[in-house]
XYZ file of C-alpha atoms in Angstrom:
167
model
C 120.727 90.676 97.423
C 117.520 90.916 95.426
C 117.024 92.439 92.140
C 114.563 95.052 91.813
C 111.157 94.991 90.439
C 110.200 98.346 88.893
C 106.594 98.825 89.429
C 106.239 102.522 90.395
C 102.899 103.823 91.477
C 101.226 100.593 90.691
C 98.309 99.653 92.710
C 97.470 96.049 93.628
C 94.568 95.441 91.211
C 92.674 92.271 92.079
C 91.587 91.044 88.657
C 92.777 87.758 89.548
C 90.100 87.435 92.167
C 87.347 87.891 89.608
C 88.887 85.004 87.687
C 89.863 82.958 90.542
C 88.024 79.575 90.709
C 89.396 78.434 94.145
C 90.241 79.613 97.572
C 93.519 77.784 97.850
C 96.738 79.489 97.759
C 98.316 77.556 95.186
C 98.512 79.036 92.033
C 97.337 82.625 93.000
C 101.022 84.064 91.939
C 99.801 83.332 88.197
C 96.996 85.673 88.555
C 99.050 88.611 90.067
C 98.512 91.713 88.024
C 96.681 89.848 85.416
C 95.146 92.625 83.760
C 98.538 94.118 83.139
C 100.673 91.121 82.894
C 98.880 89.403 80.072
C 97.450 90.613 76.804
C 93.636 91.241 76.877
C 91.583 88.213 76.868
C 94.407 85.684 76.971
C 97.201 84.407 79.108
C 99.877 85.542 76.478
C 102.491 87.658 78.491
C 102.144 91.392 77.791
C 105.757 92.232 76.581
C 105.312 95.840 77.922
C 104.846 94.720 81.435
C 107.994 95.201 83.614
C 107.443 91.880 85.397
C 107.408 89.829 81.954
C 111.010 91.308 81.085
C 113.542 88.636 81.325
C 115.989 90.874 82.954
C 113.902 91.051 86.040
C 113.091 87.347 86.440
C 114.007 86.382 89.886
C 113.534 89.686 91.325
C 112.019 89.562 94.901
C 111.348 93.062 95.901
C 108.661 95.027 94.582
C 108.882 98.745 94.713
C 105.871 100.895 94.423
C 104.552 104.460 95.401
C 101.656 105.619 97.552
C 98.702 103.594 98.836
C 99.959 100.274 97.567
C 97.410 97.362 98.059
C 94.360 99.801 97.645
C 91.191 97.790 97.058
C 92.484 94.752 98.188
C 90.530 93.771 101.356
C 91.464 90.017 101.316
C 94.482 87.849 101.997
C 94.578 86.677 98.624
C 96.635 89.684 97.501
C 99.281 88.892 99.966
C 99.191 85.176 98.938
C 99.319 86.067 95.316
C 102.455 88.325 95.680
C 104.193 85.458 97.796
C 102.868 82.900 95.134
C 104.604 85.103 92.320
C 108.010 85.054 94.111
C 107.915 88.496 95.854
C 109.459 88.382 99.242
C 109.028 91.980 100.328
C 107.196 94.985 99.093
C 108.789 98.549 99.752
C 106.279 101.496 99.119
C 105.733 105.080 99.852
C 102.458 103.870 101.776
C 100.256 101.162 101.956
C 96.474 100.647 102.281
C 95.800 99.830 105.806
C 93.749 96.811 105.164
C 96.578 95.324 102.918
C 99.293 96.308 105.469
C 97.431 94.324 108.150
C 96.897 91.367 105.839
C 100.603 91.171 105.158
C 101.485 91.326 108.696
C 98.916 88.655 109.748
C 100.580 86.515 106.965
C 104.064 87.301 107.973
C 104.737 88.876 104.762
C 107.439 91.754 105.024
C 106.269 95.166 103.980
C 108.454 98.316 104.368
C 106.903 101.903 104.323
C 109.489 104.320 103.148
C 108.455 107.740 101.669
C 109.944 108.896 98.444
C 111.351 105.362 97.827
C 110.487 105.447 94.080
C 112.782 108.745 94.008
C 115.760 107.031 95.903
C 115.766 103.846 94.036
C 116.442 103.234 90.262
C 115.597 100.248 88.225
C 118.514 97.740 88.346
C 119.770 98.678 91.922
C 120.657 95.948 94.185
C 118.980 96.194 97.402
C 119.472 94.642 100.905
C 116.723 94.926 103.528
C 117.315 94.456 107.084
C 113.544 94.497 108.558
C 114.564 94.237 112.399
C 117.000 97.263 112.076
C 115.008 99.293 109.876
C 117.819 99.939 107.227
C 117.484 99.580 103.606
C 121.042 99.311 101.896
C 121.407 100.514 98.255
C 124.380 98.346 97.308
C 124.616 99.692 93.794
C 124.894 103.453 95.160
C 126.398 102.673 98.461
C 123.588 104.483 100.282
C 121.567 103.591 103.334
C 117.904 104.735 104.041
C 116.407 104.060 107.337
C 112.632 103.261 107.912
C 110.663 102.394 111.070
C 110.917 98.687 111.480
C 107.810 96.685 112.147
C 106.934 96.187 115.704
C 108.041 93.017 117.661
C 104.554 91.424 117.573
C 104.693 91.421 113.617
C 107.860 89.573 113.729
C 106.528 87.157 116.388
C 103.380 86.624 113.986
C 106.011 86.124 110.965
C 108.163 83.724 113.048
C 105.063 81.580 113.869
C 104.026 81.364 110.205
C 101.076 83.768 110.356
C 98.634 85.175 112.797
C 96.503 82.006 113.301
C 99.596 80.067 114.059
C 100.874 82.485 116.486
C 97.562 82.487 118.545
C 97.666 78.650 118.551
C 101.083 78.714 120.372
């Protein structure tokens, strides 16, 4: 059971990389969507940004439209999502480099066309990554998607690509 974060058709923008002062994973979540999440030239939360809404605190499924992750060629985007508490991204489609970085880091990504039409803000979702089933518990509806291949689960179970290679 995960509350839904309603970021429709939002592409990952890597503003946080421009302001990043270190390579460590720690703290990257604070920079996620910084150009939208904070008011200009400050770290004051933008009240109009959906992730700053108190009703969405604790949400861990991020929903997006087409080409999620476009422009993010570094693992830092995945690290930032995880650092911000996002446990899974479901999108109509993904930028291929982002998708591979997610798999390499054991981060769950689900490609499901028209997802932004099927799900509404506030719907309670349950994702079965291995079976390829997304349950909308609010509407009592199930959607099917192509699950990630077995090798992706092996990478995730090992803690990432580098750890899986070492085994």
